[in-house]
Tab-separated table of C-alpha atoms in Angstrom:
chain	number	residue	atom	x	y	z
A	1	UNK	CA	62.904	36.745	84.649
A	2	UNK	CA	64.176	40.036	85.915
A	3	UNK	CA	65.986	40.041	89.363
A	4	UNK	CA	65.651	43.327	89.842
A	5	UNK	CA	61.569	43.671	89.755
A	6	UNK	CA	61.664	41.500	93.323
A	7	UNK	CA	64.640	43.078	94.526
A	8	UNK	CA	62.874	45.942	96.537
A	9	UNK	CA	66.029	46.648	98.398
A	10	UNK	CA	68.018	47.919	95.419
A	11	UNK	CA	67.667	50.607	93.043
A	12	UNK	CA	67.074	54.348	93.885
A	13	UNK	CA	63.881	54.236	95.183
A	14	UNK	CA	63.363	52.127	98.423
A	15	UNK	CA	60.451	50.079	100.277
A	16	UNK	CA	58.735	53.213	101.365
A	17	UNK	CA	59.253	55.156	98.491
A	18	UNK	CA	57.143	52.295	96.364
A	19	UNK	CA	54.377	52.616	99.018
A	20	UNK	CA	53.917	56.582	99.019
A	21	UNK	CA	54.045	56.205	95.208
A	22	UNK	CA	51.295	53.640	94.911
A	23	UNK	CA	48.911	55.652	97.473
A	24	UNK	CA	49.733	59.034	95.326
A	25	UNK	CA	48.651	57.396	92.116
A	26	UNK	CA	44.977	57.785	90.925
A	27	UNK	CA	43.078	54.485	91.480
A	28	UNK	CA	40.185	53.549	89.202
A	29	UNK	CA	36.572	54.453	90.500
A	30	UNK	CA	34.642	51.641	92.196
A	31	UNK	CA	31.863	50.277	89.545
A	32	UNK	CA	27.949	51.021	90.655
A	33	UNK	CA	27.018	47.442	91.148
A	34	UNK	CA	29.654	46.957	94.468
A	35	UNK	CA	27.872	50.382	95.700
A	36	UNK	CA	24.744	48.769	95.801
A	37	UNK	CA	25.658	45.360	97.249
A	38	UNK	CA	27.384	47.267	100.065
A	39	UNK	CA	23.593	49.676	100.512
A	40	UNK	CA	21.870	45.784	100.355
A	41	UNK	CA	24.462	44.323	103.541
A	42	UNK	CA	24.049	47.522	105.789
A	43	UNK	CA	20.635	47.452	105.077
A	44	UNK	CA	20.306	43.766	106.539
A	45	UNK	CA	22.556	44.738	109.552
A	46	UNK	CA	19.875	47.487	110.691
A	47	UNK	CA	16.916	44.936	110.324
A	48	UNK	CA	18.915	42.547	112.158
A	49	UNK	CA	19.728	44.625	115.220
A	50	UNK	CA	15.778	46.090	115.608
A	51	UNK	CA	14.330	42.501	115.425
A	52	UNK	CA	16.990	41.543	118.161
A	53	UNK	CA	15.891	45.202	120.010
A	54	UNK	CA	12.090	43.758	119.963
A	55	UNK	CA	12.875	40.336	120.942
A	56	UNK	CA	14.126	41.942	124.018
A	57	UNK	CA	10.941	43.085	125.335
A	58	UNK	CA	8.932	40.221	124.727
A	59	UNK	CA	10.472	37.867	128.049
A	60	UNK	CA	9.956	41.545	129.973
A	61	UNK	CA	6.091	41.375	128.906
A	62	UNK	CA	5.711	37.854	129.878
A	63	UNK	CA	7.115	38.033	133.508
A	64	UNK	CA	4.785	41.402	134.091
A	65	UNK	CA	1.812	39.015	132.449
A	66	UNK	CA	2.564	35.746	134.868
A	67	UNK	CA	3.290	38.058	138.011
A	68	UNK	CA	-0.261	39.595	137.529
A	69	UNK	CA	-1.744	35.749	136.828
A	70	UNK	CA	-0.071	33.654	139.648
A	71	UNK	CA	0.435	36.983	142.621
A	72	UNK	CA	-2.685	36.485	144.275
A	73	UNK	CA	-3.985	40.785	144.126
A	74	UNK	CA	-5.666	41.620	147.537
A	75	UNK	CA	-10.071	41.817	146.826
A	76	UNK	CA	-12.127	44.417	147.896
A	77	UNK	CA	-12.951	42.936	151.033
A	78	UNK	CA	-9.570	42.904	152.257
A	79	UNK	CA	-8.977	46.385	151.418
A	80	UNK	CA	-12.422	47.607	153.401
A	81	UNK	CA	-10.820	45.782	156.483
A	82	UNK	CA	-7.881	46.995	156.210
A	83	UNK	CA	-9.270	50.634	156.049
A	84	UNK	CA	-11.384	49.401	158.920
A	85	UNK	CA	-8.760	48.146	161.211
A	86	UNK	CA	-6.596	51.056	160.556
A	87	UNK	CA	-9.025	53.737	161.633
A	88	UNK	CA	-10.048	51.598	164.833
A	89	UNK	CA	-6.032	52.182	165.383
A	90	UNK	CA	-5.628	55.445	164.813
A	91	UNK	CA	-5.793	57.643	168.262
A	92	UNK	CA	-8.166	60.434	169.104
A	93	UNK	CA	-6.736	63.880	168.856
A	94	UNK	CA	-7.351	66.619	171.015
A	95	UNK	CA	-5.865	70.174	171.113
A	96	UNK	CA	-5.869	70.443	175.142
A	97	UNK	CA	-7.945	73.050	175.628
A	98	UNK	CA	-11.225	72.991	177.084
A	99	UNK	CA	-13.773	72.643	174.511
A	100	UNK	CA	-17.105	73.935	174.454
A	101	UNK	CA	-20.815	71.818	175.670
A	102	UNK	CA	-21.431	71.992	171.715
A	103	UNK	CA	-17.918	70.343	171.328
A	104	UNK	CA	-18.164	68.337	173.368
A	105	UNK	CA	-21.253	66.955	172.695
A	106	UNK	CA	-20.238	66.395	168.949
A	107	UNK	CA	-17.223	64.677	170.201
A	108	UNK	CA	-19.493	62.758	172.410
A	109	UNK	CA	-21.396	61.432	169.641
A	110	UNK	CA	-18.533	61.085	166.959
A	111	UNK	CA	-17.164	58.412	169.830
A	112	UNK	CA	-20.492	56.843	170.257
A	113	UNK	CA	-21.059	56.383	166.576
A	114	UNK	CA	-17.088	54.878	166.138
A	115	UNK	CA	-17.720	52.591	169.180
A	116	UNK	CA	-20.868	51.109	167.326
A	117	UNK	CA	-18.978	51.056	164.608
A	118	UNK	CA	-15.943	49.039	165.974
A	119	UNK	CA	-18.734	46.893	168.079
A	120	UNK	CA	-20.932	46.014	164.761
A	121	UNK	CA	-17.330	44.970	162.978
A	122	UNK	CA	-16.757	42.680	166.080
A	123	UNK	CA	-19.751	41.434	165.601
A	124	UNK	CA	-18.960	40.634	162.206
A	125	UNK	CA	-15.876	38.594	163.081
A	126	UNK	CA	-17.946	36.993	165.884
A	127	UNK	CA	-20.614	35.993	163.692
A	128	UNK	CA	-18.053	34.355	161.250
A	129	UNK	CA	-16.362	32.428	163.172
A	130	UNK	CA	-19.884	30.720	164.454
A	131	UNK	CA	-20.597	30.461	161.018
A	132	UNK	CA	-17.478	28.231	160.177
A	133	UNK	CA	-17.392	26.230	163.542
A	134	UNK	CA	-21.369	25.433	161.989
A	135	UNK	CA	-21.802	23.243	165.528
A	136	UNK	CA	-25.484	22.489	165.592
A	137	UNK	CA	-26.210	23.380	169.458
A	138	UNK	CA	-24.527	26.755	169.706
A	139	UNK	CA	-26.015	29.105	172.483
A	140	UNK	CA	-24.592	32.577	172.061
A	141	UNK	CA	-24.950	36.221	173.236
A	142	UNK	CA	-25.280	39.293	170.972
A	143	UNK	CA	-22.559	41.747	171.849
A	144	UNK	CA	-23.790	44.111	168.922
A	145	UNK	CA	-24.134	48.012	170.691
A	146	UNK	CA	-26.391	50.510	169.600
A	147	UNK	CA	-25.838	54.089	170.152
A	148	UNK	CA	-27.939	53.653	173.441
A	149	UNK	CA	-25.915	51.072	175.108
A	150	UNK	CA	-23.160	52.522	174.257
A	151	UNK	CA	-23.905	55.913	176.347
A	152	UNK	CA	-24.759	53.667	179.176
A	153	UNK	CA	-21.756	52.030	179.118
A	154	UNK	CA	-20.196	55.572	179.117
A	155	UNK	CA	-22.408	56.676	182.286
A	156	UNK	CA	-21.477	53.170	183.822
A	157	UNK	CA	-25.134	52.256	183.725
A	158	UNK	CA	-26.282	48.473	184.449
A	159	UNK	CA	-26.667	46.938	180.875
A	160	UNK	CA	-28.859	43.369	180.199
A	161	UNK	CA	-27.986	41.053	177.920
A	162	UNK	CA	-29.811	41.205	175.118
A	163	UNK	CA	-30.449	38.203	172.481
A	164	UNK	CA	-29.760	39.451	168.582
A	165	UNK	CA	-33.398	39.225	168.151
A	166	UNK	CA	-33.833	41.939	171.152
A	167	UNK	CA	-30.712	43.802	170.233
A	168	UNK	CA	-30.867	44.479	166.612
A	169	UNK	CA	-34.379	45.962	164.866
A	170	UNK	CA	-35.562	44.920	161.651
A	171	UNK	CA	-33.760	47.067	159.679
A	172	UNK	CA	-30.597	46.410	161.174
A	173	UNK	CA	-31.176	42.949	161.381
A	174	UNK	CA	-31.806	42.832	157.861
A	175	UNK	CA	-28.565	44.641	157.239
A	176	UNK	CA	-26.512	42.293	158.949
A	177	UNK	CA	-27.554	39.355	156.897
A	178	UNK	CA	-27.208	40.572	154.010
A	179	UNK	CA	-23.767	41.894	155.380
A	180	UNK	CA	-22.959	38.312	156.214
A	181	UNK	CA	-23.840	36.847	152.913
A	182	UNK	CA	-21.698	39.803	151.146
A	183	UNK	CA	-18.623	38.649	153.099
A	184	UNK	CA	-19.384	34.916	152.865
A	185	UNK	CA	-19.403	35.610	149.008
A	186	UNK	CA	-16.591	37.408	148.984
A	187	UNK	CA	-14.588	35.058	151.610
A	188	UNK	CA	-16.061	31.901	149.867
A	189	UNK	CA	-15.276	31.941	145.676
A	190	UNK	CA	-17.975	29.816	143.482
A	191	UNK	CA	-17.669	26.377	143.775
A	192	UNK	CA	-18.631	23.944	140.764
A	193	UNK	CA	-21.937	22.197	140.719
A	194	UNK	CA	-22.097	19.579	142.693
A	195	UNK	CA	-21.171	16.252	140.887
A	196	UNK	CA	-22.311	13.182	141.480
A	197	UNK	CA	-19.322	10.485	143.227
A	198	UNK	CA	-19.741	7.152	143.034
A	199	UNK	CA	-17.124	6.472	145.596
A	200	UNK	CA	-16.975	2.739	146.839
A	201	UNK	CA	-17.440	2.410	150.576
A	202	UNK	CA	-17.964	-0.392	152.811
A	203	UNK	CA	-21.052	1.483	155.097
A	204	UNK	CA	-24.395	1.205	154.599
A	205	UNK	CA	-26.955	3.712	153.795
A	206	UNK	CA	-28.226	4.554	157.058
A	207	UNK	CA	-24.763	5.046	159.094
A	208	UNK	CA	-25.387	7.610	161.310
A	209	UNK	CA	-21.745	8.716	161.818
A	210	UNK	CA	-22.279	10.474	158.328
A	211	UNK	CA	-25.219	13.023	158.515
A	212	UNK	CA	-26.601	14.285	155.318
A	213	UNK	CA	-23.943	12.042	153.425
A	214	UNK	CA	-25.359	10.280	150.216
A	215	UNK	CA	-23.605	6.770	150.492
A	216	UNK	CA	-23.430	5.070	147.050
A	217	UNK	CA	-22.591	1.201	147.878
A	218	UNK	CA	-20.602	-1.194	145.191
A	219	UNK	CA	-22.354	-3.892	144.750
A	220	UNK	CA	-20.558	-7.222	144.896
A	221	UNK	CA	-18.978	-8.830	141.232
A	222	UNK	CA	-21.019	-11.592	140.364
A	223	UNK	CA	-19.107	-14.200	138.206
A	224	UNK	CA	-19.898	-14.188	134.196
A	225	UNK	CA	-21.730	-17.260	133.227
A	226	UNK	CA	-21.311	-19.091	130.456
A	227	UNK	CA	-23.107	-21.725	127.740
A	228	UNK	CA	-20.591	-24.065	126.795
A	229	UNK	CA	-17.226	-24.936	128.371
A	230	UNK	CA	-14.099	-27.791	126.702
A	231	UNK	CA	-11.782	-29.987	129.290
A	232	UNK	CA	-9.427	-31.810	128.409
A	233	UNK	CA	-6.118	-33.465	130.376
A	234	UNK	CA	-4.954	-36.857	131.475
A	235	UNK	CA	-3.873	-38.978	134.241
A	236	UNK	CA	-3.891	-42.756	135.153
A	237	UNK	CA	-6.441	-45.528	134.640
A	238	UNK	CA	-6.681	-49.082	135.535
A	239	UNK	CA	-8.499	-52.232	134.495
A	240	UNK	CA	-9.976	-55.608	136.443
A	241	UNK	CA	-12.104	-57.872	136.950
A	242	UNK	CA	-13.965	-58.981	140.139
A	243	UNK	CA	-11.917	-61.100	142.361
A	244	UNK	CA	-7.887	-61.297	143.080
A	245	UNK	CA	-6.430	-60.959	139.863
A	246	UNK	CA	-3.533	-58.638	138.125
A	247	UNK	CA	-4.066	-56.015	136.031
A	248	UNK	CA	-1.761	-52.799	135.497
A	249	UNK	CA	-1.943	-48.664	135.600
A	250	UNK	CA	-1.513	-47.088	132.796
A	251	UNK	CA	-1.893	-43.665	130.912
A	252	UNK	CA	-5.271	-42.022	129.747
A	253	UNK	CA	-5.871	-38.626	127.859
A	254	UNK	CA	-8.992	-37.372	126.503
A	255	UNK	CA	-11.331	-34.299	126.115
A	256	UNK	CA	-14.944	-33.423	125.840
A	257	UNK	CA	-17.469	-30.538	125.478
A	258	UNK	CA	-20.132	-29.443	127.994
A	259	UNK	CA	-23.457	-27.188	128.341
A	260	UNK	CA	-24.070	-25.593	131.485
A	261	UNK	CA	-27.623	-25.682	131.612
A	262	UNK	CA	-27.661	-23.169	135.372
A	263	UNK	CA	-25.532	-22.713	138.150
A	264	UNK	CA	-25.570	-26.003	139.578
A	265	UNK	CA	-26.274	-28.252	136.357
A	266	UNK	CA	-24.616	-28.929	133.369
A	267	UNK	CA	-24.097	-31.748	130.711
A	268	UNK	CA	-20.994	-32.802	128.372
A	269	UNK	CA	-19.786	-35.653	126.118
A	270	UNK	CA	-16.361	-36.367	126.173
A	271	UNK	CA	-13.806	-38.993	125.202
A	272	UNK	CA	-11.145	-40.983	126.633
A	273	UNK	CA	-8.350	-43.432	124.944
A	274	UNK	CA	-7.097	-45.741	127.389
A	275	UNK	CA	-5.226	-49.135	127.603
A	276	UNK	CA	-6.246	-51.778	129.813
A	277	UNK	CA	-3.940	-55.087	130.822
A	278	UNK	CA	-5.666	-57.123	133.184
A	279	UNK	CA	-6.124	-61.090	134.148
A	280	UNK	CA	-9.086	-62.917	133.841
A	281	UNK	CA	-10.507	-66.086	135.181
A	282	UNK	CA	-11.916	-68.947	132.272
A	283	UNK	CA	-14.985	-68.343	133.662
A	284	UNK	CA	-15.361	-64.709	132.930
A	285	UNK	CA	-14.630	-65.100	129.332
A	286	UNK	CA	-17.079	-66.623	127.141
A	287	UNK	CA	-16.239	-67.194	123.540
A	288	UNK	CA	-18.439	-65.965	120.625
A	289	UNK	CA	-20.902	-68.768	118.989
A	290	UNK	CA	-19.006	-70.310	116.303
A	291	UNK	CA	-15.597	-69.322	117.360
A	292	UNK	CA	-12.422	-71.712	117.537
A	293	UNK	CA	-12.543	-71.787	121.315
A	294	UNK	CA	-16.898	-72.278	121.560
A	295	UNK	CA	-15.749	-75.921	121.495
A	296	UNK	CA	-17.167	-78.024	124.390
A	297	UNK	CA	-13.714	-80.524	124.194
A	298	UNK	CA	-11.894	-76.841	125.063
A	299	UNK	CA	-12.026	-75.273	128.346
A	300	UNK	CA	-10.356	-72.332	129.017
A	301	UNK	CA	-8.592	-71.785	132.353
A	302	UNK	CA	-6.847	-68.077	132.240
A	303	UNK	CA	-7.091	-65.368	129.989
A	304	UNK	CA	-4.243	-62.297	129.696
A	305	UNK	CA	-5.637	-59.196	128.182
A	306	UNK	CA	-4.008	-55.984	126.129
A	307	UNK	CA	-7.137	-54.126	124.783
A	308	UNK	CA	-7.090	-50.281	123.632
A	309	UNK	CA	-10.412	-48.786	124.287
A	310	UNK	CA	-11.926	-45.895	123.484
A	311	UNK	CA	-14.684	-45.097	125.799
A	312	UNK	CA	-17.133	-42.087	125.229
A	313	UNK	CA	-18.718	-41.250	128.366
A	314	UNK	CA	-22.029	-39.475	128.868
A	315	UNK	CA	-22.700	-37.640	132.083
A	316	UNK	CA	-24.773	-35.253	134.095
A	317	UNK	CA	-22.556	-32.647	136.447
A	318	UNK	CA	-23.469	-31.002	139.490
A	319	UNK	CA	-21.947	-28.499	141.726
A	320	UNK	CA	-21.985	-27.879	144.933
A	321	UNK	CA	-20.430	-25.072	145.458
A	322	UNK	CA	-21.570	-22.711	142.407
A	323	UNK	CA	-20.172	-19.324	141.812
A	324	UNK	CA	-16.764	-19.952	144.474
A	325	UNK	CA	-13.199	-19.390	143.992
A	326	UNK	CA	-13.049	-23.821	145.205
A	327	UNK	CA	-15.807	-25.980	143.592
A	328	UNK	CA	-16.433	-29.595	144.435
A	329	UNK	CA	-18.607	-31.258	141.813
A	330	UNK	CA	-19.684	-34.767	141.303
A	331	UNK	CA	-21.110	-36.437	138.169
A	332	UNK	CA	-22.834	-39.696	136.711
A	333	UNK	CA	-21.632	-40.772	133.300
A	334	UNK	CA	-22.769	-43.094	130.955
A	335	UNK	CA	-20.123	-45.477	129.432
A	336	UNK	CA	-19.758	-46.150	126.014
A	337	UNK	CA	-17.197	-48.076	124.283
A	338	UNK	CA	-15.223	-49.175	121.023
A	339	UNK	CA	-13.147	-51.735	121.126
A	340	UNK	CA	-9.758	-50.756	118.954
A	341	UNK	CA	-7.593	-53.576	119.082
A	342	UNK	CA	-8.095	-56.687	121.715
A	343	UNK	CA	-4.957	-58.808	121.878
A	344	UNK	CA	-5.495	-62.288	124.131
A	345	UNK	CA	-2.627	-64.648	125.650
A	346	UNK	CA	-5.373	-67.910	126.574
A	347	UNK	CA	-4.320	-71.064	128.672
A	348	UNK	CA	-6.688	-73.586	127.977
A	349	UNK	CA	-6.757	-77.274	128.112
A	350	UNK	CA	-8.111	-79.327	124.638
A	351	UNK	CA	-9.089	-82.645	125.483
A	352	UNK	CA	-7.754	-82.696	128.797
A	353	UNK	CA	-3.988	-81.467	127.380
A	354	UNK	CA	-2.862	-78.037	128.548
A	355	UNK	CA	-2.652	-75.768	125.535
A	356	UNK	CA	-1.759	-72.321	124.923
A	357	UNK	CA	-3.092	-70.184	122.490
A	358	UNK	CA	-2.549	-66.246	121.000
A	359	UNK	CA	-5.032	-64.258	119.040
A	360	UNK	CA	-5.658	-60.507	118.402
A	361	UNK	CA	-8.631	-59.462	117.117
A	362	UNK	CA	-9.651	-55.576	115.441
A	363	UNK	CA	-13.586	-55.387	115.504
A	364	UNK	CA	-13.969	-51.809	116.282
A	365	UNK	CA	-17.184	-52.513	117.586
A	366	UNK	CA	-19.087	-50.302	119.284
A	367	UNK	CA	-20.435	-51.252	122.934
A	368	UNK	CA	-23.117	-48.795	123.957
A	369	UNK	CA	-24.350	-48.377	127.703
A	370	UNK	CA	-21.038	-50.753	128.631
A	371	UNK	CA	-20.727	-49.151	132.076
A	372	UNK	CA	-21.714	-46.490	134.774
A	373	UNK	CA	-19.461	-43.690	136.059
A	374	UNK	CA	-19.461	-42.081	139.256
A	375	UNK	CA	-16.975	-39.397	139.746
A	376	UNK	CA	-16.409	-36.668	142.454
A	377	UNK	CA	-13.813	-34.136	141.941
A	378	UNK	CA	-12.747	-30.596	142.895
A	379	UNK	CA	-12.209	-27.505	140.630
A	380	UNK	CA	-9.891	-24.399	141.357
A	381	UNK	CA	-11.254	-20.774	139.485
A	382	UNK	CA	-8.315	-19.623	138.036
A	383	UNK	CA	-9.938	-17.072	136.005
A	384	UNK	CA	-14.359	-16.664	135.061
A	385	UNK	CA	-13.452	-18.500	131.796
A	386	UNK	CA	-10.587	-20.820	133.173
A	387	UNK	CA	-10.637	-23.418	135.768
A	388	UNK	CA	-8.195	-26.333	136.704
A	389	UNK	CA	-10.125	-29.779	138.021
A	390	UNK	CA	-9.386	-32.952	139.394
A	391	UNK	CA	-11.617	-36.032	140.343
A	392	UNK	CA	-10.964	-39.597	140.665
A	393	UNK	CA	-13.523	-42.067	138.782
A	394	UNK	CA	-15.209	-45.763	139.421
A	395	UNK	CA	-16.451	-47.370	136.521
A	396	UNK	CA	-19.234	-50.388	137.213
A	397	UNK	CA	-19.851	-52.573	133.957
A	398	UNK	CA	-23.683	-53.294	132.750
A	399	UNK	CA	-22.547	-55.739	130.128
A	400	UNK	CA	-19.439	-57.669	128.516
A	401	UNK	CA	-17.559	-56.032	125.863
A	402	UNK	CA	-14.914	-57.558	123.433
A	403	UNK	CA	-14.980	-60.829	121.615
A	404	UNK	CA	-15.146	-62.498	125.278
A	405	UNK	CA	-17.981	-60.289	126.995
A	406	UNK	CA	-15.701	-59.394	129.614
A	407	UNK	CA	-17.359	-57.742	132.358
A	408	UNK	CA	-14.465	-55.176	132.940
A	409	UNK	CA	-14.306	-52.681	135.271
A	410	UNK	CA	-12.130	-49.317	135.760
A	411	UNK	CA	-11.068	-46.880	138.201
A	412	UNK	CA	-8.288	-43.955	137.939
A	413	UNK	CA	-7.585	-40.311	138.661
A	414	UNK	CA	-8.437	-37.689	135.850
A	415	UNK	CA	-6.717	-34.305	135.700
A	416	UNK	CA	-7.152	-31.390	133.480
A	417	UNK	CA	-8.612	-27.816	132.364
A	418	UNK	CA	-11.982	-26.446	131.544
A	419	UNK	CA	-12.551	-23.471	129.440
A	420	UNK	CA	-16.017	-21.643	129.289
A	421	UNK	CA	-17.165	-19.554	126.166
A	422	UNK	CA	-20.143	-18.193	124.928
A	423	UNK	CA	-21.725	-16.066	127.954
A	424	UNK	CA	-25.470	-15.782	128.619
A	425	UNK	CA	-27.297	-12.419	128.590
């Protein structure tokens, strides 16, 4: 390439001389379109700046709108007494010289009439101020002037209290109450209608502390009854026989259903698995009729027992206590029982040789009416459907059970929960 062309130092004609040339030199005219496009942008600079110029008045408008809402503007009322009070103020004006009977007189009664005037607004006040106080044995006297009493009081005459009745005449009496409502409607804005509050309160109707006060009392909660109710829990049970033999604690769950036939009664079937080791004497076991120990050359001394039962009691509950936070109930059940598994250790003598002898039998035979339960407990409300309980149990046997006919009783602690459903209407 050619040095020269970016050499603007050299050569005849210098820096400045290039520039001068290029401004003198005709330029091509600008084409329509970039006229237009420039008419389009100065166009959309003017809308701009008059939608930003009425945005500007619109906060201006809405401070004048809230300061005529929320500045409390002085009512009619306010503005009469104002007037009012300021003429009472203003002093009387007299040019100093002696003024003529017919002046005078005027002036006589101008004063007169402002007097009654100022009195009768007094009066107002006065009667307002009663009016809140409202006491019920207020004893008052009228201090409302007619023109009359108010030239005696001029002429220093004796005046007698006078009652409003006395004082005012029928005219003016009406006047003044319909004064006093005017101002007691314009004091006093509309209040809503009266709604009706039931507010609990702890008085009764006829508390005379409150006069002409409408007392609405809350009646007390009753608790929600219910049809049916479900327990279930566990604790400890224990096994024996009549007289001074062994037998051992151990664990016992079970659950049931009830129907609470009123507020005292109810009934419910249940269930309970337990597990009873106990001793017996030879005497209180008696062998079946064709068994391997109903053998008159075999006489059985001692018997050790390990029998799970599963005993279905039947009973009747009543409270004492109904509808309470703390319930004590008792009930009588009716035992019932199946005999799972019966497992025997005997010690028996055959022929007049001790012997020993093992055996477990699995009848599952059921053993209705075994027994009689008698229970009394106590209950905690946790909640109207939930309750915690807790009552210790004797059971008395009717009959032997098992393949001995053991006349067994039982005794133990039963804990649990009881959950009502199913409310009555």
């Amino acid at each position: 390439m050619n040095e020269k062309l970016f050499n603007l130092n050299q050569g005849e004609e210098g820096l400045d001389d290039l520039f001068r040339n290029a401004a003198d030199a005709e330029q091509p005219a600008a084409p329509a379109h970039a006229w237009l496009k420039m008419n389009l942008l100065l166009d959309e600079e003017e809308q701009k700046r008059r939608r930003g110029f009425a945005w500007w008045w619109l906060p201006l408008l809405l401070f004048m709108a809230g300061h005529r809402h929320f500045v409390p503007q002085p009512g009619p009322l306010e503005v009469e007494k104002t007037k009012s009070f300021s003429r009472q103020l203003l002093p009387h004006e007299s040019s100093g010289k002696e003024s003529s009977p017919k002046e005078a007189a005027h002036t006589a009664a101008t004063g007169t009439q402002q007097s009654a005037d100022q009195k009768r607004d007094a009066s107002f006040i006065q009667l307002e101020k009663q009016h809140l106080n409202a006491t019920p044995s207020r004893k008052f006297v009228s201090e409302i002037s007619t023109p009359e009493v108010s030239v005696k009081k001029e002429l220093n005459q004796p005046i007698l209290e006078m009652s409003p009745e006395s004082a005012l005449t029928k005219e003016e009496s009406m006047t003044l109450v319909v004064s006093n409502e005017l101002e007691d409607k314009a004091l006093y804005p509309a209040l809503p209608k009266k709604q009706q509050l039931s507010i609990p309160v702890s008085v009764s109707n006829t508390d005379p502390a409150i006069p002409g006060q409408t007392i609405v009392s809350t009646p007390k909660k009753q608790p929600v009854t219910y049809r049916f109710y479900v327990y279930g829990g566990g604790g400890l049970d224990r096994g024996f026989v009549s007289g001074n033999h062994e037998s051992e604690l151990k664990p016992a769950y079970g659950a049931g259903l009830g129907l609470e036939l009123n507020k005292r009664w109810a009934m419910q079937v249940g269930f309970t698995q337990t597990r009873k080791l106990y001793e017996a004497p030879g005497n209180a076991y008696t062998p079946k009729a064709g068994s391997y120990y109903d053998n008159p050359n075999f006489v059985i001394q001692e018997v050790y027992a390990d029998c799970a039962i599963l005993e279905i009691p039947i009973s009747v509950r009543y409270n004492f206590l109904p509808n309470q936070q703390h319930q004590v109930f008792g009930m009588l059940s009716m035992q019932n029982a199946i005999m799972q598994r019966e497992s025997y250790d005997y010690y028996y003598t055959r022929f007049g040789q001790p012997a020993k002898g093992y055996y477990t039998y699995r009848t599952k035979a059921l053993e209705l009416f075994s027994g009689i339960g008698l229970s009394v407990g106590y209950e905690y409300r946790i909640s109207d459907r939930l309750h915690v309980q807790a009552a210790p149990y004797f059971n008395i046997p009717t009959k032997g059970i098992g393949e001995g006919s053991v006349k067994l009783r039982s005794a133990g602690l039963f804990a649990g929960l009881r959950y009502s459903f199913w409310k009555k209407k």
